[in-house]
């Protein structure tokens, strides 16, 4: 019996020693420090939030005018079509000059008659002056002859002016372009009778081009003369220009209830009249805010937190933040972060209060407010 007890004691002692050593190893392993974990981080900066307003329009010539005859008459020829290029002095249409020639003949006849009356009045004045000097007529007769001479001269001047005007109107029978450009519209045809000033063709002048857009009344306050906007083109996807707002309509269109806005465009040979243009303007959408990626946020029972990096000790600490609206680059932080703070953007799920981290220089970025 005693032998059995001694044998059990010998077996139990080594087992106890092994168990003690195992417990000591577990304590040493639990006391080992956490490994330093590499993380990605970004430096926070604040900027004004923006939104983009985009409107489609068309490329137009800055100067586009309808040309009309300066006299009325019947069109006998139209010499251009839509799309034709014209130069200064090119004849685009012609009126029947028959009536204008008759008017000129009448004006020339009136001039000849006025010249004859002037000659008769001057002869009468000379006779009355001679008779007055000899005492045969009164002073009143001489004055009357002088007045009639002056009236005849004035009538001649008027007739000459009418003759010159009729001569000019002969030239007005040919409608000519006053500058280089492209015909964009035709409103008159041969055989049509038009009044003076009625537009027959419309010519878009060469030179500066502009984009014209229609802006609804709720957004027109964001467009001011001189503002810079971005202009893109559907037919030229690689062409991106910076345009300048040249003109903002003072009143809305009676039908569409939109305001016309004209944007001056830089010169580029790829631009063509009528091209579709998309104008984009950046406007403020609210107070300054910080945007951080979704991966930088951690959720706790008491709210959202981000892990802020202490660059001196290279440790992290949790900070409560107030989340605002979403943005294309992440989430807006309304409160809790300030300019210059560095937050963890990758690896936040492994962070604990005061944990040591390692920052790689290439992993540090800067956060801005997204539009």
mmCIF file of C-alpha atoms in Angstrom:
data_model
loop_
_atom_site.group_PDB
_atom_site.id
_atom_site.type_symbol
_atom_site.label_atom_id
_atom_site.label_comp_id
_atom_site.label_asym_id
_atom_site.label_seq_id
_atom_site.Cartn_x
_atom_site.Cartn_y
_atom_site.Cartn_z
ATOM 1 C CA UNK A 1 0.000 0.000 0.000
ATOM 2 C CA UNK A 2 2.779 2.491 0.883
ATOM 3 C CA UNK A 3 4.576 1.583 -2.337
ATOM 4 C CA UNK A 4 1.529 2.570 -4.340
ATOM 5 C CA UNK A 5 1.321 5.952 -2.561
ATOM 6 C CA UNK A 6 4.999 6.681 -3.192
ATOM 7 C CA UNK A 7 4.591 5.893 -6.875
ATOM 8 C CA UNK A 8 1.606 8.260 -7.208
ATOM 9 C CA UNK A 9 3.539 11.068 -5.535
ATOM 10 C CA UNK A 10 6.439 10.632 -7.949
ATOM 11 C CA UNK A 11 4.060 10.900 -10.945
ATOM 12 C CA UNK A 12 2.185 13.946 -9.599
ATOM 13 C CA UNK A 13 5.190 16.187 -8.898
ATOM 14 C CA UNK A 14 6.524 16.337 -12.493
ATOM 15 C CA UNK A 15 2.986 17.020 -13.774
ATOM 16 C CA UNK A 16 2.645 19.946 -11.417
ATOM 17 C CA UNK A 17 6.004 21.350 -12.469
ATOM 18 C CA UNK A 18 5.035 21.133 -16.165
ATOM 19 C CA UNK A 19 1.730 22.855 -15.503
ATOM 20 C CA UNK A 20 3.496 25.666 -13.652
ATOM 21 C CA UNK A 21 5.937 26.176 -16.509
ATOM 22 C CA UNK A 22 3.031 26.271 -19.023
ATOM 23 C CA UNK A 23 1.214 28.950 -17.009
ATOM 24 C CA UNK A 24 4.372 31.045 -16.745
ATOM 25 C CA UNK A 25 4.826 30.896 -20.545
ATOM 26 C CA UNK A 26 1.245 32.042 -21.115
ATOM 27 C CA UNK A 27 1.758 35.016 -18.792
ATOM 28 C CA UNK A 28 4.942 36.009 -20.603
ATOM 29 C CA UNK A 29 3.154 35.724 -23.987
ATOM 30 C CA UNK A 30 0.202 37.856 -22.798
ATOM 31 C CA UNK A 31 2.559 40.529 -21.561
ATOM 32 C CA UNK A 32 4.321 40.882 -24.959
ATOM 33 C CA UNK A 33 3.693 44.314 -26.595
ATOM 34 C CA UNK A 34 1.469 44.661 -29.679
ATOM 35 C CA UNK A 35 3.366 44.717 -32.966
ATOM 36 C CA UNK A 36 3.800 48.081 -34.692
ATOM 37 C CA UNK A 37 1.272 48.111 -37.550
ATOM 38 C CA UNK A 38 1.809 50.065 -40.811
ATOM 39 C CA UNK A 39 -1.137 52.281 -41.805
ATOM 40 C CA UNK A 40 -2.196 54.713 -44.485
ATOM 41 C CA UNK A 41 -2.991 58.235 -43.327
ATOM 42 C CA UNK A 42 -4.023 61.602 -44.742
ATOM 43 C CA UNK A 43 -3.569 65.181 -43.572
ATOM 44 C CA UNK A 44 -6.853 67.031 -43.214
ATOM 45 C CA UNK A 45 -7.453 70.487 -44.736
ATOM 46 C CA UNK A 46 -10.647 72.487 -45.042
ATOM 47 C CA UNK A 47 -12.008 74.060 -48.222
ATOM 48 C CA UNK A 48 -15.296 75.481 -49.365
ATOM 49 C CA UNK A 49 -17.760 72.860 -50.585
ATOM 50 C CA UNK A 50 -18.756 73.204 -54.228
ATOM 51 C CA UNK A 51 -21.282 71.834 -56.659
ATOM 52 C CA UNK A 52 -21.215 71.864 -60.449
ATOM 53 C CA UNK A 53 -23.888 73.392 -62.689
ATOM 54 C CA UNK A 54 -23.858 72.026 -66.250
ATOM 55 C CA UNK A 55 -25.950 73.276 -69.156
ATOM 56 C CA UNK A 56 -25.935 72.376 -72.830
ATOM 57 C CA UNK A 57 -25.853 75.052 -75.490
ATOM 58 C CA UNK A 58 -24.502 75.753 -78.947
ATOM 59 C CA UNK A 59 -21.509 77.510 -80.470
ATOM 60 C CA UNK A 60 -22.482 80.750 -82.203
ATOM 61 C CA UNK A 61 -20.724 83.654 -83.856
ATOM 62 C CA UNK A 62 -20.462 86.687 -81.627
ATOM 63 C CA UNK A 63 -21.679 88.891 -84.502
ATOM 64 C CA UNK A 64 -24.544 87.509 -86.587
ATOM 65 C CA UNK A 65 -26.783 89.921 -88.494
ATOM 66 C CA UNK A 66 -29.593 89.711 -91.001
ATOM 67 C CA UNK A 67 -28.847 91.645 -94.186
ATOM 68 C CA UNK A 68 -31.687 93.492 -95.914
ATOM 69 C CA UNK A 69 -32.078 95.881 -98.849
ATOM 70 C CA UNK A 70 -32.091 99.594 -98.037
ATOM 71 C CA UNK A 71 -34.922 100.055 -100.545
ATOM 72 C CA UNK A 72 -38.024 98.016 -101.235
ATOM 73 C CA UNK A 73 -38.592 96.053 -104.420
ATOM 74 C CA UNK A 74 -38.823 92.686 -106.118
ATOM 75 C CA UNK A 75 -35.970 90.183 -105.714
ATOM 76 C CA UNK A 76 -34.753 89.019 -109.130
ATOM 77 C CA UNK A 77 -31.790 86.918 -107.942
ATOM 78 C CA UNK A 78 -30.452 85.291 -104.782
ATOM 79 C CA UNK A 79 -26.805 84.414 -105.274
ATOM 80 C CA UNK A 80 -25.906 82.513 -102.080
ATOM 81 C CA UNK A 81 -27.158 79.482 -100.145
ATOM 82 C CA UNK A 82 -26.911 78.388 -96.535
ATOM 83 C CA UNK A 83 -23.340 77.394 -95.713
ATOM 84 C CA UNK A 84 -21.711 79.521 -98.399
ATOM 85 C CA UNK A 85 -18.701 81.602 -97.389
ATOM 86 C CA UNK A 86 -18.767 85.252 -98.405
ATOM 87 C CA UNK A 87 -16.229 88.059 -98.284
ATOM 88 C CA UNK A 88 -16.742 91.772 -97.773
ATOM 89 C CA UNK A 89 -18.434 93.189 -100.873
ATOM 90 C CA UNK A 90 -19.846 89.888 -102.135
ATOM 91 C CA UNK A 91 -23.283 90.379 -103.750
ATOM 92 C CA UNK A 92 -25.752 88.051 -102.083
ATOM 93 C CA UNK A 93 -29.036 89.185 -103.713
ATOM 94 C CA UNK A 94 -30.321 91.665 -106.314
ATOM 95 C CA UNK A 95 -33.510 93.705 -106.778
ATOM 96 C CA UNK A 96 -35.232 94.669 -110.028
ATOM 97 C CA UNK A 97 -33.731 98.173 -110.663
ATOM 98 C CA UNK A 98 -36.345 99.354 -113.194
ATOM 99 C CA UNK A 99 -38.322 101.527 -110.769
ATOM 100 C CA UNK A 100 -35.121 102.877 -109.268
ATOM 101 C CA UNK A 101 -33.862 103.925 -112.685
ATOM 102 C CA UNK A 102 -37.132 105.728 -113.392
ATOM 103 C CA UNK A 103 -36.842 107.532 -110.067
ATOM 104 C CA UNK A 104 -33.315 108.578 -111.012
ATOM 105 C CA UNK A 105 -34.490 109.927 -114.372
ATOM 106 C CA UNK A 106 -37.179 111.973 -112.635
ATOM 107 C CA UNK A 107 -34.643 113.352 -110.161
ATOM 108 C CA UNK A 108 -32.280 114.338 -112.982
ATOM 109 C CA UNK A 109 -35.124 116.121 -114.798
ATOM 110 C CA UNK A 110 -35.956 118.003 -111.629
ATOM 111 C CA UNK A 111 -32.334 119.153 -111.384
ATOM 112 C CA UNK A 112 -32.409 120.502 -114.954
ATOM 113 C CA UNK A 113 -35.642 122.384 -114.246
ATOM 114 C CA UNK A 114 -34.195 123.857 -111.066
ATOM 115 C CA UNK A 115 -31.111 125.012 -112.935
ATOM 116 C CA UNK A 116 -33.333 126.808 -115.493
ATOM 117 C CA UNK A 117 -35.288 128.553 -112.735
ATOM 118 C CA UNK A 118 -32.056 129.680 -111.100
ATOM 119 C CA UNK A 119 -30.867 131.187 -114.367
ATOM 120 C CA UNK A 120 -34.201 133.038 -114.910
ATOM 121 C CA UNK A 121 -34.148 134.347 -111.333
ATOM 122 C CA UNK A 122 -30.587 135.624 -111.683
ATOM 123 C CA UNK A 123 -31.409 137.417 -114.977
ATOM 124 C CA UNK A 124 -34.412 139.069 -113.322
ATOM 125 C CA UNK A 125 -32.237 140.136 -110.389
ATOM 126 C CA UNK A 126 -29.686 141.769 -112.705
ATOM 127 C CA UNK A 127 -32.418 143.687 -114.575
ATOM 128 C CA UNK A 128 -33.991 144.958 -111.380
ATOM 129 C CA UNK A 129 -30.599 145.991 -110.040
ATOM 130 C CA UNK A 130 -29.884 147.999 -113.209
ATOM 131 C CA UNK A 131 -33.329 149.654 -113.153
ATOM 132 C CA UNK A 132 -32.971 150.416 -109.452
ATOM 133 C CA UNK A 133 -29.663 152.159 -110.036
ATOM 134 C CA UNK A 134 -31.333 154.349 -112.696
ATOM 135 C CA UNK A 135 -34.270 155.047 -110.377
ATOM 136 C CA UNK A 136 -36.885 153.284 -112.469
ATOM 137 C CA UNK A 137 -37.974 150.682 -109.844
ATOM 138 C CA UNK A 138 -38.446 150.781 -106.112
ATOM 139 C CA UNK A 139 -36.179 149.053 -103.588
ATOM 140 C CA UNK A 140 -38.950 146.537 -102.864
ATOM 141 C CA UNK A 141 -38.821 145.189 -106.423
ATOM 142 C CA UNK A 142 -35.056 144.631 -106.110
ATOM 143 C CA UNK A 143 -35.512 142.827 -102.800
ATOM 144 C CA UNK A 144 -38.217 140.592 -104.268
ATOM 145 C CA UNK A 145 -35.970 139.614 -107.186
ATOM 146 C CA UNK A 146 -33.140 138.821 -104.788
ATOM 147 C CA UNK A 147 -35.439 136.634 -102.675
ATOM 148 C CA UNK A 148 -36.668 134.699 -105.708
ATOM 149 C CA UNK A 149 -33.076 134.074 -106.758
ATOM 150 C CA UNK A 150 -32.213 132.674 -103.325
ATOM 151 C CA UNK A 151 -35.274 130.426 -103.434
ATOM 152 C CA UNK A 152 -34.338 129.131 -106.873
ATOM 153 C CA UNK A 153 -30.810 128.313 -105.711
ATOM 154 C CA UNK A 154 -32.171 126.475 -102.658
ATOM 155 C CA UNK A 155 -34.569 124.507 -104.858
ATOM 156 C CA UNK A 156 -31.656 123.531 -107.077
ATOM 157 C CA UNK A 157 -29.678 122.285 -104.085
ATOM 158 C CA UNK A 158 -32.662 120.195 -102.977
ATOM 159 C CA UNK A 159 -33.088 118.749 -106.462
ATOM 160 C CA UNK A 160 -29.396 117.852 -106.642
ATOM 161 C CA UNK A 161 -29.642 116.069 -103.265
ATOM 162 C CA UNK A 162 -32.697 114.116 -104.434
ATOM 163 C CA UNK A 163 -30.855 113.189 -107.621
ATOM 164 C CA UNK A 164 -27.845 111.943 -105.645
ATOM 165 C CA UNK A 165 -30.133 109.938 -103.364
ATOM 166 C CA UNK A 166 -31.828 108.322 -106.359
ATOM 167 C CA UNK A 167 -28.399 107.517 -107.764
ATOM 168 C CA UNK A 168 -27.409 105.851 -104.515
ATOM 169 C CA UNK A 169 -30.599 103.801 -104.517
ATOM 170 C CA UNK A 170 -29.591 102.327 -107.844
ATOM 171 C CA UNK A 171 -26.578 100.892 -105.993
ATOM 172 C CA UNK A 172 -28.827 99.635 -103.184
ATOM 173 C CA UNK A 173 -30.425 97.220 -105.640
ATOM 174 C CA UNK A 174 -27.406 94.973 -105.033
ATOM 175 C CA UNK A 175 -27.301 93.533 -101.491
ATOM 176 C CA UNK A 176 -23.662 93.062 -100.479
ATOM 177 C CA UNK A 177 -21.989 91.469 -97.470
ATOM 178 C CA UNK A 178 -20.296 93.990 -95.205
ATOM 179 C CA UNK A 179 -17.717 91.530 -93.895
ATOM 180 C CA UNK A 180 -16.400 87.954 -94.223
ATOM 181 C CA UNK A 181 -18.537 85.172 -92.812
ATOM 182 C CA UNK A 182 -20.835 82.228 -93.443
ATOM 183 C CA UNK A 183 -24.467 82.334 -94.588
ATOM 184 C CA UNK A 184 -26.517 80.705 -91.830
ATOM 185 C CA UNK A 185 -30.071 81.517 -92.959
ATOM 186 C CA UNK A 186 -31.907 82.517 -96.131
ATOM 187 C CA UNK A 187 -35.284 84.273 -95.934
ATOM 188 C CA UNK A 188 -35.767 85.718 -99.422
ATOM 189 C CA UNK A 189 -36.310 84.050 -102.792
ATOM 190 C CA UNK A 190 -36.375 85.290 -106.386
ATOM 191 C CA UNK A 191 -39.774 86.797 -107.194
ATOM 192 C CA UNK A 192 -40.471 87.847 -103.631
ATOM 193 C CA UNK A 193 -41.329 91.503 -102.965
ATOM 194 C CA UNK A 194 -39.616 92.781 -99.842
ATOM 195 C CA UNK A 195 -39.821 95.999 -97.879
ATOM 196 C CA UNK A 196 -36.806 98.130 -97.081
ATOM 197 C CA UNK A 197 -34.874 96.661 -94.149
ATOM 198 C CA UNK A 198 -36.467 93.191 -94.261
ATOM 199 C CA UNK A 199 -33.794 90.520 -93.640
ATOM 200 C CA UNK A 200 -33.050 88.444 -96.732
ATOM 201 C CA UNK A 201 -30.000 86.460 -95.551
ATOM 202 C CA UNK A 202 -28.260 86.049 -92.189
ATOM 203 C CA UNK A 203 -24.469 86.018 -92.079
ATOM 204 C CA UNK A 204 -22.385 84.875 -89.110
ATOM 205 C CA UNK A 205 -19.263 86.991 -89.143
ATOM 206 C CA UNK A 206 -15.802 85.483 -88.843
ATOM 207 C CA UNK A 207 -13.919 86.144 -85.630
ATOM 208 C CA UNK A 208 -14.759 85.524 -81.996
ATOM 209 C CA UNK A 209 -17.146 82.682 -81.203
ATOM 210 C CA UNK A 210 -19.254 82.159 -78.132
ATOM 211 C CA UNK A 211 -21.394 79.511 -76.456
ATOM 212 C CA UNK A 212 -25.003 80.367 -75.699
ATOM 213 C CA UNK A 213 -26.841 78.533 -72.902
ATOM 214 C CA UNK A 214 -30.232 78.904 -71.222
ATOM 215 C CA UNK A 215 -30.083 79.030 -67.402
ATOM 216 C CA UNK A 216 -33.192 78.597 -65.202
ATOM 217 C CA UNK A 217 -34.093 81.366 -62.804
ATOM 218 C CA UNK A 218 -33.055 79.451 -59.662
ATOM 219 C CA UNK A 219 -29.425 79.273 -60.866
ATOM 220 C CA UNK A 220 -28.954 82.530 -62.800
ATOM 221 C CA UNK A 221 -27.637 84.266 -59.657
ATOM 222 C CA UNK A 222 -24.500 82.105 -59.919
ATOM 223 C CA UNK A 223 -23.550 83.583 -63.320
ATOM 224 C CA UNK A 224 -21.951 87.025 -63.405
ATOM 225 C CA UNK A 225 -20.204 88.891 -66.174
ATOM 226 C CA UNK A 226 -16.492 88.034 -66.182
ATOM 227 C CA UNK A 227 -16.838 84.652 -64.402
ATOM 228 C CA UNK A 228 -14.732 81.799 -65.787
ATOM 229 C CA UNK A 229 -16.422 78.508 -66.700
ATOM 230 C CA UNK A 230 -15.389 75.196 -68.251
ATOM 231 C CA UNK A 231 -16.601 74.405 -71.779
ATOM 232 C CA UNK A 232 -16.566 70.940 -73.368
ATOM 233 C CA UNK A 233 -17.777 69.797 -76.781
ATOM 234 C CA UNK A 234 -19.687 66.677 -77.735
ATOM 235 C CA UNK A 235 -17.996 66.425 -81.146
ATOM 236 C CA UNK A 236 -14.508 67.159 -79.739
ATOM 237 C CA UNK A 237 -14.209 65.204 -76.456
ATOM 238 C CA UNK A 238 -10.514 66.079 -76.111
ATOM 239 C CA UNK A 239 -11.130 69.820 -76.410
ATOM 240 C CA UNK A 240 -11.659 71.497 -73.023
ATOM 241 C CA UNK A 241 -11.642 75.296 -72.862
ATOM 242 C CA UNK A 242 -11.995 77.969 -70.224
ATOM 243 C CA UNK A 243 -14.639 80.463 -71.269
ATOM 244 C CA UNK A 244 -15.556 83.867 -69.880
ATOM 245 C CA UNK A 245 -19.131 84.934 -69.220
ATOM 246 C CA UNK A 246 -19.610 87.887 -71.566
ATOM 247 C CA UNK A 247 -23.288 88.640 -71.218
ATOM 248 C CA UNK A 248 -26.142 87.693 -68.887
ATOM 249 C CA UNK A 249 -29.671 88.486 -70.048
ATOM 250 C CA UNK A 250 -31.454 91.054 -67.916
ATOM 251 C CA UNK A 251 -34.846 89.350 -68.268
ATOM 252 C CA UNK A 252 -36.152 85.826 -68.784
ATOM 253 C CA UNK A 253 -37.409 84.510 -72.093
ATOM 254 C CA UNK A 254 -41.175 84.913 -72.291
ATOM 255 C CA UNK A 255 -41.731 81.293 -73.381
ATOM 256 C CA UNK A 256 -39.010 79.176 -71.739
ATOM 257 C CA UNK A 257 -38.634 81.388 -68.635
ATOM 258 C CA UNK A 258 -34.860 80.926 -68.813
ATOM 259 C CA UNK A 259 -32.085 83.495 -68.989
ATOM 260 C CA UNK A 260 -29.685 83.581 -71.932
ATOM 261 C CA UNK A 261 -26.005 83.509 -70.959
ATOM 262 C CA UNK A 262 -23.253 84.046 -73.554
ATOM 263 C CA UNK A 263 -19.719 82.760 -72.945
ATOM 264 C CA UNK A 264 -16.775 84.088 -74.943
ATOM 265 C CA UNK A 265 -14.565 81.249 -76.220
ATOM 266 C CA UNK A 266 -10.847 81.161 -77.024
ATOM 267 C CA UNK A 267 -10.001 80.915 -80.703
ATOM 268 C CA UNK A 268 -9.623 77.327 -81.955
ATOM 269 C CA UNK A 269 -9.836 76.047 -85.523
ATOM 270 C CA UNK A 270 -11.734 72.956 -84.358
ATOM 271 C CA UNK A 271 -14.740 75.022 -83.291
ATOM 272 C CA UNK A 272 -17.649 75.071 -85.739
ATOM 273 C CA UNK A 273 -20.853 77.038 -85.640
ATOM 274 C CA UNK A 274 -23.750 75.056 -84.222
ATOM 275 C CA UNK A 275 -21.610 72.563 -82.282
ATOM 276 C CA UNK A 276 -23.069 71.260 -79.039
ATOM 277 C CA UNK A 277 -21.252 72.745 -76.051
ATOM 278 C CA UNK A 278 -21.560 71.834 -72.367
ATOM 279 C CA UNK A 279 -20.829 74.672 -69.965
ATOM 280 C CA UNK A 280 -19.940 73.776 -66.366
ATOM 281 C CA UNK A 281 -19.716 76.310 -63.542
ATOM 282 C CA UNK A 282 -18.492 75.568 -60.004
ATOM 283 C CA UNK A 283 -20.581 77.273 -57.325
ATOM 284 C CA UNK A 284 -20.413 77.120 -53.500
ATOM 285 C CA UNK A 285 -22.831 74.624 -51.950
ATOM 286 C CA UNK A 286 -22.319 75.281 -48.252
ATOM 287 C CA UNK A 287 -19.845 76.147 -45.492
ATOM 288 C CA UNK A 288 -16.298 74.729 -45.531
ATOM 289 C CA UNK A 289 -16.080 71.061 -44.595
ATOM 290 C CA UNK A 290 -13.591 68.197 -44.603
ATOM 291 C CA UNK A 291 -14.137 65.041 -46.638
ATOM 292 C CA UNK A 292 -12.556 61.757 -45.544
ATOM 293 C CA UNK A 293 -12.858 58.292 -47.121
ATOM 294 C CA UNK A 294 -15.414 55.899 -45.692
ATOM 295 C CA UNK A 295 -12.557 53.602 -44.603
ATOM 296 C CA UNK A 296 -11.385 56.266 -42.125
ATOM 297 C CA UNK A 297 -14.582 55.984 -40.071
ATOM 298 C CA UNK A 298 -15.209 53.554 -37.256
ATOM 299 C CA UNK A 299 -18.586 53.081 -35.591
ATOM 300 C CA UNK A 300 -19.012 52.883 -31.826
ATOM 301 C CA UNK A 301 -22.147 52.722 -29.717
ATOM 302 C CA UNK A 302 -21.787 56.403 -28.881
ATOM 303 C CA UNK A 303 -21.207 57.509 -32.516
ATOM 304 C CA UNK A 304 -18.668 57.662 -35.325
ATOM 305 C CA UNK A 305 -14.943 58.120 -34.635
ATOM 306 C CA UNK A 306 -11.761 58.550 -36.614
ATOM 307 C CA UNK A 307 -8.286 57.585 -35.503
ATOM 308 C CA UNK A 308 -6.056 60.655 -35.218
ATOM 309 C CA UNK A 309 -2.288 60.182 -35.488
ATOM 310 C CA UNK A 310 0.113 61.818 -33.037
ATOM 311 C CA UNK A 311 3.121 62.391 -35.279
ATOM 312 C CA UNK A 312 5.544 62.894 -32.374
ATOM 313 C CA UNK A 313 4.826 59.630 -30.542
ATOM 314 C CA UNK A 314 3.513 57.807 -33.641
ATOM 315 C CA UNK A 315 0.456 56.626 -31.766
ATOM 316 C CA UNK A 316 -3.258 56.889 -32.489
ATOM 317 C CA UNK A 317 -6.254 58.039 -30.475
ATOM 318 C CA UNK A 318 -9.980 57.896 -31.211
ATOM 319 C CA UNK A 319 -11.863 61.165 -31.808
ATOM 320 C CA UNK A 320 -15.624 61.629 -32.056
ATOM 321 C CA UNK A 321 -16.801 63.336 -35.270
ATOM 322 C CA UNK A 322 -20.095 64.638 -36.645
ATOM 323 C CA UNK A 323 -20.894 63.280 -40.098
ATOM 324 C CA UNK A 324 -22.500 65.465 -42.782
ATOM 325 C CA UNK A 325 -23.767 64.717 -46.306
ATOM 326 C CA UNK A 326 -21.942 62.279 -48.543
ATOM 327 C CA UNK A 327 -19.541 63.459 -51.273
ATOM 328 C CA UNK A 328 -18.011 61.798 -54.346
ATOM 329 C CA UNK A 329 -14.719 61.296 -52.461
ATOM 330 C CA UNK A 330 -16.241 60.062 -49.192
ATOM 331 C CA UNK A 331 -18.143 61.662 -46.313
ATOM 332 C CA UNK A 332 -18.161 65.269 -45.151
ATOM 333 C CA UNK A 333 -17.036 65.804 -41.561
ATOM 334 C CA UNK A 334 -18.928 68.750 -40.105
ATOM 335 C CA UNK A 335 -17.314 68.780 -36.658
ATOM 336 C CA UNK A 336 -14.448 67.035 -34.899
ATOM 337 C CA UNK A 337 -11.529 67.532 -37.283
ATOM 338 C CA UNK A 338 -9.461 70.605 -38.005
ATOM 339 C CA UNK A 339 -6.910 71.642 -40.583
ATOM 340 C CA UNK A 340 -3.604 69.813 -40.070
ATOM 341 C CA UNK A 341 -4.993 66.739 -38.307
ATOM 342 C CA UNK A 342 -3.736 63.412 -39.626
ATOM 343 C CA UNK A 343 -6.222 60.537 -39.698
ATOM 344 C CA UNK A 344 -5.833 56.835 -40.480
ATOM 345 C CA UNK A 345 -7.512 55.920 -43.784
ATOM 346 C CA UNK A 346 -6.532 52.243 -44.078
ATOM 347 C CA UNK A 347 -6.176 49.824 -41.169
ATOM 348 C CA UNK A 348 -8.590 51.651 -38.852
ATOM 349 C CA UNK A 349 -10.255 48.337 -37.875
ATOM 350 C CA UNK A 350 -7.031 47.239 -36.141
ATOM 351 C CA UNK A 351 -6.531 50.428 -34.118
ATOM 352 C CA UNK A 352 -6.730 50.670 -30.322
ATOM 353 C CA UNK A 353 -6.238 53.645 -28.053
ATOM 354 C CA UNK A 354 -2.539 54.577 -27.849
ATOM 355 C CA UNK A 355 -1.397 51.919 -30.293
ATOM 356 C CA UNK A 356 1.947 52.386 -32.000
ATOM 357 C CA UNK A 357 1.831 52.732 -35.786
ATOM 358 C CA UNK A 358 4.253 53.166 -38.646
ATOM 359 C CA UNK A 359 3.665 55.744 -41.405
ATOM 360 C CA UNK A 360 5.103 55.270 -44.860
ATOM 361 C CA UNK A 361 5.853 58.583 -46.613
ATOM 362 C CA UNK A 362 4.167 57.421 -49.781
ATOM 363 C CA UNK A 363 0.997 56.620 -47.848
ATOM 364 C CA UNK A 364 0.346 60.191 -46.672
ATOM 365 C CA UNK A 365 -2.138 62.253 -48.685
ATOM 366 C CA UNK A 366 -4.060 65.474 -48.206
ATOM 367 C CA UNK A 367 -7.832 65.654 -47.783
ATOM 368 C CA UNK A 368 -9.846 68.473 -49.356
ATOM 369 C CA UNK A 369 -13.495 69.262 -49.483
ATOM 370 C CA UNK A 370 -15.102 67.445 -52.381
ATOM 371 C CA UNK A 371 -17.542 69.199 -54.709
#
